[in-house]
mmCIF file of C-alpha atoms in Angstrom:
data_model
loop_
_atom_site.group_PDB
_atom_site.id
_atom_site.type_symbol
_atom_site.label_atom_id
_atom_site.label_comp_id
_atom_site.label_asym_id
_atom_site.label_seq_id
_atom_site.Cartn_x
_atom_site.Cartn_y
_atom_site.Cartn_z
ATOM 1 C CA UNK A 9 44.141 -21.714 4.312
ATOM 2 C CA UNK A 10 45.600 -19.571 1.295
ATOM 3 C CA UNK A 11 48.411 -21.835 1.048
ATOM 4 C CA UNK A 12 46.455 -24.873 1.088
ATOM 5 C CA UNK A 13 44.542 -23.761 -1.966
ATOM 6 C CA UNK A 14 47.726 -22.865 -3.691
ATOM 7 C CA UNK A 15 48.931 -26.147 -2.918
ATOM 8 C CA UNK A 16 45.866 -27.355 -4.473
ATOM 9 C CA UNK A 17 45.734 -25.559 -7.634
ATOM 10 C CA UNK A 18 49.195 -26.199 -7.850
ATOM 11 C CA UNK A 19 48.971 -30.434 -7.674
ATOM 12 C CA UNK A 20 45.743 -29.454 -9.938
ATOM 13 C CA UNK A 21 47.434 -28.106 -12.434
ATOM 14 C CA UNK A 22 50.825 -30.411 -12.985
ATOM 15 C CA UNK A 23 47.685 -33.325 -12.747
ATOM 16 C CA UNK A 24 46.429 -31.825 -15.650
ATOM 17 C CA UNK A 25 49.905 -31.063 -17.485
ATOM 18 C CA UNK A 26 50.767 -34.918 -17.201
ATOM 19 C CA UNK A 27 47.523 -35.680 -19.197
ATOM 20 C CA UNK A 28 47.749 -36.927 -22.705
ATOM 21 C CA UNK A 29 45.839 -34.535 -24.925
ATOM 22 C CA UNK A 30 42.887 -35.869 -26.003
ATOM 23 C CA UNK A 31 42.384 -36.934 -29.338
ATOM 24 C CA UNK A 32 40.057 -34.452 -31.385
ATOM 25 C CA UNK A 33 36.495 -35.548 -32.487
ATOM 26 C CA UNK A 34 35.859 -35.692 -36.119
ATOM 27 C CA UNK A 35 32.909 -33.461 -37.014
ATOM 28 C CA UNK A 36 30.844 -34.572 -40.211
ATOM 29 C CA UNK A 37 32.671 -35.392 -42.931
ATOM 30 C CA UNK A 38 36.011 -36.479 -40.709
ATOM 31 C CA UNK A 39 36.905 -32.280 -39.868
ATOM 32 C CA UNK A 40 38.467 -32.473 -36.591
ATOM 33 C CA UNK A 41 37.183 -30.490 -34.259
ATOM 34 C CA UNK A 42 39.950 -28.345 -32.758
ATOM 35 C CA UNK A 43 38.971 -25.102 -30.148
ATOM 36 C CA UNK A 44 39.763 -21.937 -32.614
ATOM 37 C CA UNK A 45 43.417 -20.015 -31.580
ATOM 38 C CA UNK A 46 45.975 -17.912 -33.407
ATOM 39 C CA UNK A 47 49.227 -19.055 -34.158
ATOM 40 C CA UNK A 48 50.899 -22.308 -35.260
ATOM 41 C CA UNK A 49 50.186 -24.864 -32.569
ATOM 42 C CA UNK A 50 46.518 -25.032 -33.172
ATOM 43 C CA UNK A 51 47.439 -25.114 -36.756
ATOM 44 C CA UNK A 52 49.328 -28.132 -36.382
ATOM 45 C CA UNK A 53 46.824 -29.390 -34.158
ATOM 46 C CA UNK A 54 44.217 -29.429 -36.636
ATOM 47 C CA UNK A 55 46.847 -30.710 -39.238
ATOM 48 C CA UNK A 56 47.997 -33.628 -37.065
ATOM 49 C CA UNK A 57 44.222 -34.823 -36.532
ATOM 50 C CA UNK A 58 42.956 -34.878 -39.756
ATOM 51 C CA UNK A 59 42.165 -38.470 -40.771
ATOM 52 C CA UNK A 60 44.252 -40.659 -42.982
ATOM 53 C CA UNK A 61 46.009 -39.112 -46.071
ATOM 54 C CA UNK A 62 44.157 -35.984 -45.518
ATOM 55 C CA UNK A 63 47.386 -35.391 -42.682
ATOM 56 C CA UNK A 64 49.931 -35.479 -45.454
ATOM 57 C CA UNK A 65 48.083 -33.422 -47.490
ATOM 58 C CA UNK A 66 47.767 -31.001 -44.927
ATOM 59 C CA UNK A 67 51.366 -30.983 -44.151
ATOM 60 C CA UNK A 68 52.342 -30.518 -47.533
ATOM 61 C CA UNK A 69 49.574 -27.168 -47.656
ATOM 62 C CA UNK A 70 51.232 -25.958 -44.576
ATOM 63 C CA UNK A 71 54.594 -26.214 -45.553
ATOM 64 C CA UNK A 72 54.563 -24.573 -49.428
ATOM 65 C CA UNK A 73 52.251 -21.978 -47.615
ATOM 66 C CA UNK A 74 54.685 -20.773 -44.747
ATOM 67 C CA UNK A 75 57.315 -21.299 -47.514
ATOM 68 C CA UNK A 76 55.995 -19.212 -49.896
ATOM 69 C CA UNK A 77 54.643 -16.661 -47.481
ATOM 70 C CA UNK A 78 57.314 -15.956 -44.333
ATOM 71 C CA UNK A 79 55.703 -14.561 -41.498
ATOM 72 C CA UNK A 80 52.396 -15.802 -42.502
ATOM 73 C CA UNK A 81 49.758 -15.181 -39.892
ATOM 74 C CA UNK A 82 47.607 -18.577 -38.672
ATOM 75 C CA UNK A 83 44.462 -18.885 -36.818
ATOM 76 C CA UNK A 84 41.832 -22.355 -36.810
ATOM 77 C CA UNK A 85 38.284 -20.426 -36.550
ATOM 78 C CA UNK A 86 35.350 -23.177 -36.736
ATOM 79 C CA UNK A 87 37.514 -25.833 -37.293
ATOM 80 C CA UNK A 88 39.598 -25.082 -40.010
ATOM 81 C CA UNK A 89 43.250 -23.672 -40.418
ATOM 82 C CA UNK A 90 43.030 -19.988 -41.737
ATOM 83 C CA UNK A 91 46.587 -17.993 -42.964
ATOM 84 C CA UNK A 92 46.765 -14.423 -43.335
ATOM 85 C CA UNK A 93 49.085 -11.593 -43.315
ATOM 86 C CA UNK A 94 48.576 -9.123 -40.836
ATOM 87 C CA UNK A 95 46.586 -5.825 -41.108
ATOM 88 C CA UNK A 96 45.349 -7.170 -44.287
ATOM 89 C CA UNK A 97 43.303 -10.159 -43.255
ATOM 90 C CA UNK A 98 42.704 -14.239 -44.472
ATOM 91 C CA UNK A 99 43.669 -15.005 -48.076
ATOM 92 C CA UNK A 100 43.431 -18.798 -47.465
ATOM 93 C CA UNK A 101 41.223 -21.442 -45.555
ATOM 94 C CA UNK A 102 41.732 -25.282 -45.389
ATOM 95 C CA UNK A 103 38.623 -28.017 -44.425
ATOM 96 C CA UNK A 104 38.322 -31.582 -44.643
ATOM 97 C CA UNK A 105 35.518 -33.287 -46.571
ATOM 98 C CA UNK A 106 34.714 -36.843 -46.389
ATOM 99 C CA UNK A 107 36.283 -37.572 -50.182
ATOM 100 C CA UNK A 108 38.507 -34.436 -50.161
ATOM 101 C CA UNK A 109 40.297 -31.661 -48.914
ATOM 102 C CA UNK A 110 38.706 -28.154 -49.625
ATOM 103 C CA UNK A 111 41.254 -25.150 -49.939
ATOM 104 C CA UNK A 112 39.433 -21.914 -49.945
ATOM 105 C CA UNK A 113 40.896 -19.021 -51.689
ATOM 106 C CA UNK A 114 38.946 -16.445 -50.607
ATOM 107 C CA UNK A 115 40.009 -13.548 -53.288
ATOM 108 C CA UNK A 116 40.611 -16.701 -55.807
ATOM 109 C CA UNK A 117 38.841 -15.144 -58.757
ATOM 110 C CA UNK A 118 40.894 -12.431 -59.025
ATOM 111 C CA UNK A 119 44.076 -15.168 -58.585
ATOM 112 C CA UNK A 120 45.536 -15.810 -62.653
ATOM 113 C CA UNK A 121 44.726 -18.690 -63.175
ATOM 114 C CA UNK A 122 41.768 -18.982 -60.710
ATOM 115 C CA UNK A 123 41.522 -22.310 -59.126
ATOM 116 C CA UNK A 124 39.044 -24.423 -60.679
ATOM 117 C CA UNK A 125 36.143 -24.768 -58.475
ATOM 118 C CA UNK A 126 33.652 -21.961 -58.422
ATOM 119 C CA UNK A 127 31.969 -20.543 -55.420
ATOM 120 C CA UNK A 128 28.862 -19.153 -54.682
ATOM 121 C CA UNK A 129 30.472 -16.066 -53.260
ATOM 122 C CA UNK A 130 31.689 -13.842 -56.350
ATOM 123 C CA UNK A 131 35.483 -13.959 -55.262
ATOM 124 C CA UNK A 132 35.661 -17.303 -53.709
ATOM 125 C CA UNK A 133 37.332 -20.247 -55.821
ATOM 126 C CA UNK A 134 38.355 -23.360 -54.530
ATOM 127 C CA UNK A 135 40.896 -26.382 -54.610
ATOM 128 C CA UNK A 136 39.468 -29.387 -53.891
ATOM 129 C CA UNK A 137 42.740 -32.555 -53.461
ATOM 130 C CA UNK A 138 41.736 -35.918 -53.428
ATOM 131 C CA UNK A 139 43.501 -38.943 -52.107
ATOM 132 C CA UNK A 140 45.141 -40.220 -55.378
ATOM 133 C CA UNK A 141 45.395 -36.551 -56.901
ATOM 134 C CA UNK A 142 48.566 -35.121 -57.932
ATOM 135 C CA UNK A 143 49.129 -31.900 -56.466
ATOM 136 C CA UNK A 144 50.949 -29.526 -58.708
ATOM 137 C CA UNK A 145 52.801 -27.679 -56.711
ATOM 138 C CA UNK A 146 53.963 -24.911 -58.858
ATOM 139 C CA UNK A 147 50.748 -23.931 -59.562
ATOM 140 C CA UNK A 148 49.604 -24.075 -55.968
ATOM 141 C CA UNK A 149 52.850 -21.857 -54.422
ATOM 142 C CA UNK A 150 51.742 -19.142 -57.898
ATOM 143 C CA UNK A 151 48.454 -18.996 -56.118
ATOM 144 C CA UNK A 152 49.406 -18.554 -52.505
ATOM 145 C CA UNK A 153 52.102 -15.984 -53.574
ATOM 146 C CA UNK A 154 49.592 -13.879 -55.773
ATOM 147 C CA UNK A 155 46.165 -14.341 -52.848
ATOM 148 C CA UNK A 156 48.983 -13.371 -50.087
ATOM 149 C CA UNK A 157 49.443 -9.874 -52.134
ATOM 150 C CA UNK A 158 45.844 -9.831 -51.838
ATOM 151 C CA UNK A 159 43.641 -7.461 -49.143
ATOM 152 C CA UNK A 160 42.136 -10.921 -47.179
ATOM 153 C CA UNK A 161 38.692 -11.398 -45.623
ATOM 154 C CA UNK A 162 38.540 -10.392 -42.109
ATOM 155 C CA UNK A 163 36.655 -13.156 -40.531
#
């Protein structure tokens, strides 16, 4: 009888191995909803299911960020890619937006310059990219390097 169930969860469990992932739903405002986790792969989950040009953008955020910060700690926590350093919490949060991609720095007033878009939380500035928007990415590595030096938010 034991063996038969092993058998079971066994056939159960390669069954569900060969089946394709399935796609993420987009929440309001085309934020795909991906189940939170630490580490890369939900990351690039979230990353690879973000609609349209938002994808490359999101690539491109990912890739100047673990460039700029090696060893960077990353976590999606409702729905949205969060990088930290460890034992000193988030410094940076990424969500999609139906005309734009929010980037969330969350000690970005104290960042020189701060990011242009003003928060109703006293340290919070943001970066909001649009699709024909030139990122400059100088600018954007400065204020990774300086918010990753940063104590984070522990969310």
């Amino acid at each position: 009888m034991a063996e038969s169930k092993l058998k079971t969860a066994a056939k159960m469990t390669a069954e569900t191995a060969a089946e394709p992932a399935a796609t993420p739903k987009l929440l309001s405002g085309g934020n795909p909803q991906i189940v939170k986790g630490h580490g890369d792969a939900p990351v690039q989950a979230y990353i690879a299911a973000m609609p349209g040009w938002k994808s490359e953008i999101g690539r491109r955020l990912d890739v100047i960020i673990t460039d700029t910060v090696p060893g960077v700690s990353k976590a999606v926590k409702w729905n949205s890619p969060f990088y930290g350093i460890e034992g000193q919490g988030w410094f940076l949060g990424i969500h999609c937006f139906t005309k734009y991609v929010k980037v969330a720095f969350f000690r970005g007033a104290l960042l020189d310059p701060p990011p242009p878009g003003a928060s109703r939380q006293k340290d919070v500035r943001y970066l909001d990219i649009r699709e024909d928007d030139d990122i400059d990415e100088a600018q954007f590595t400065a204020w990774v390097e300086q918010a990753s030096r940063l104590l984070g938010d522990w969310m």
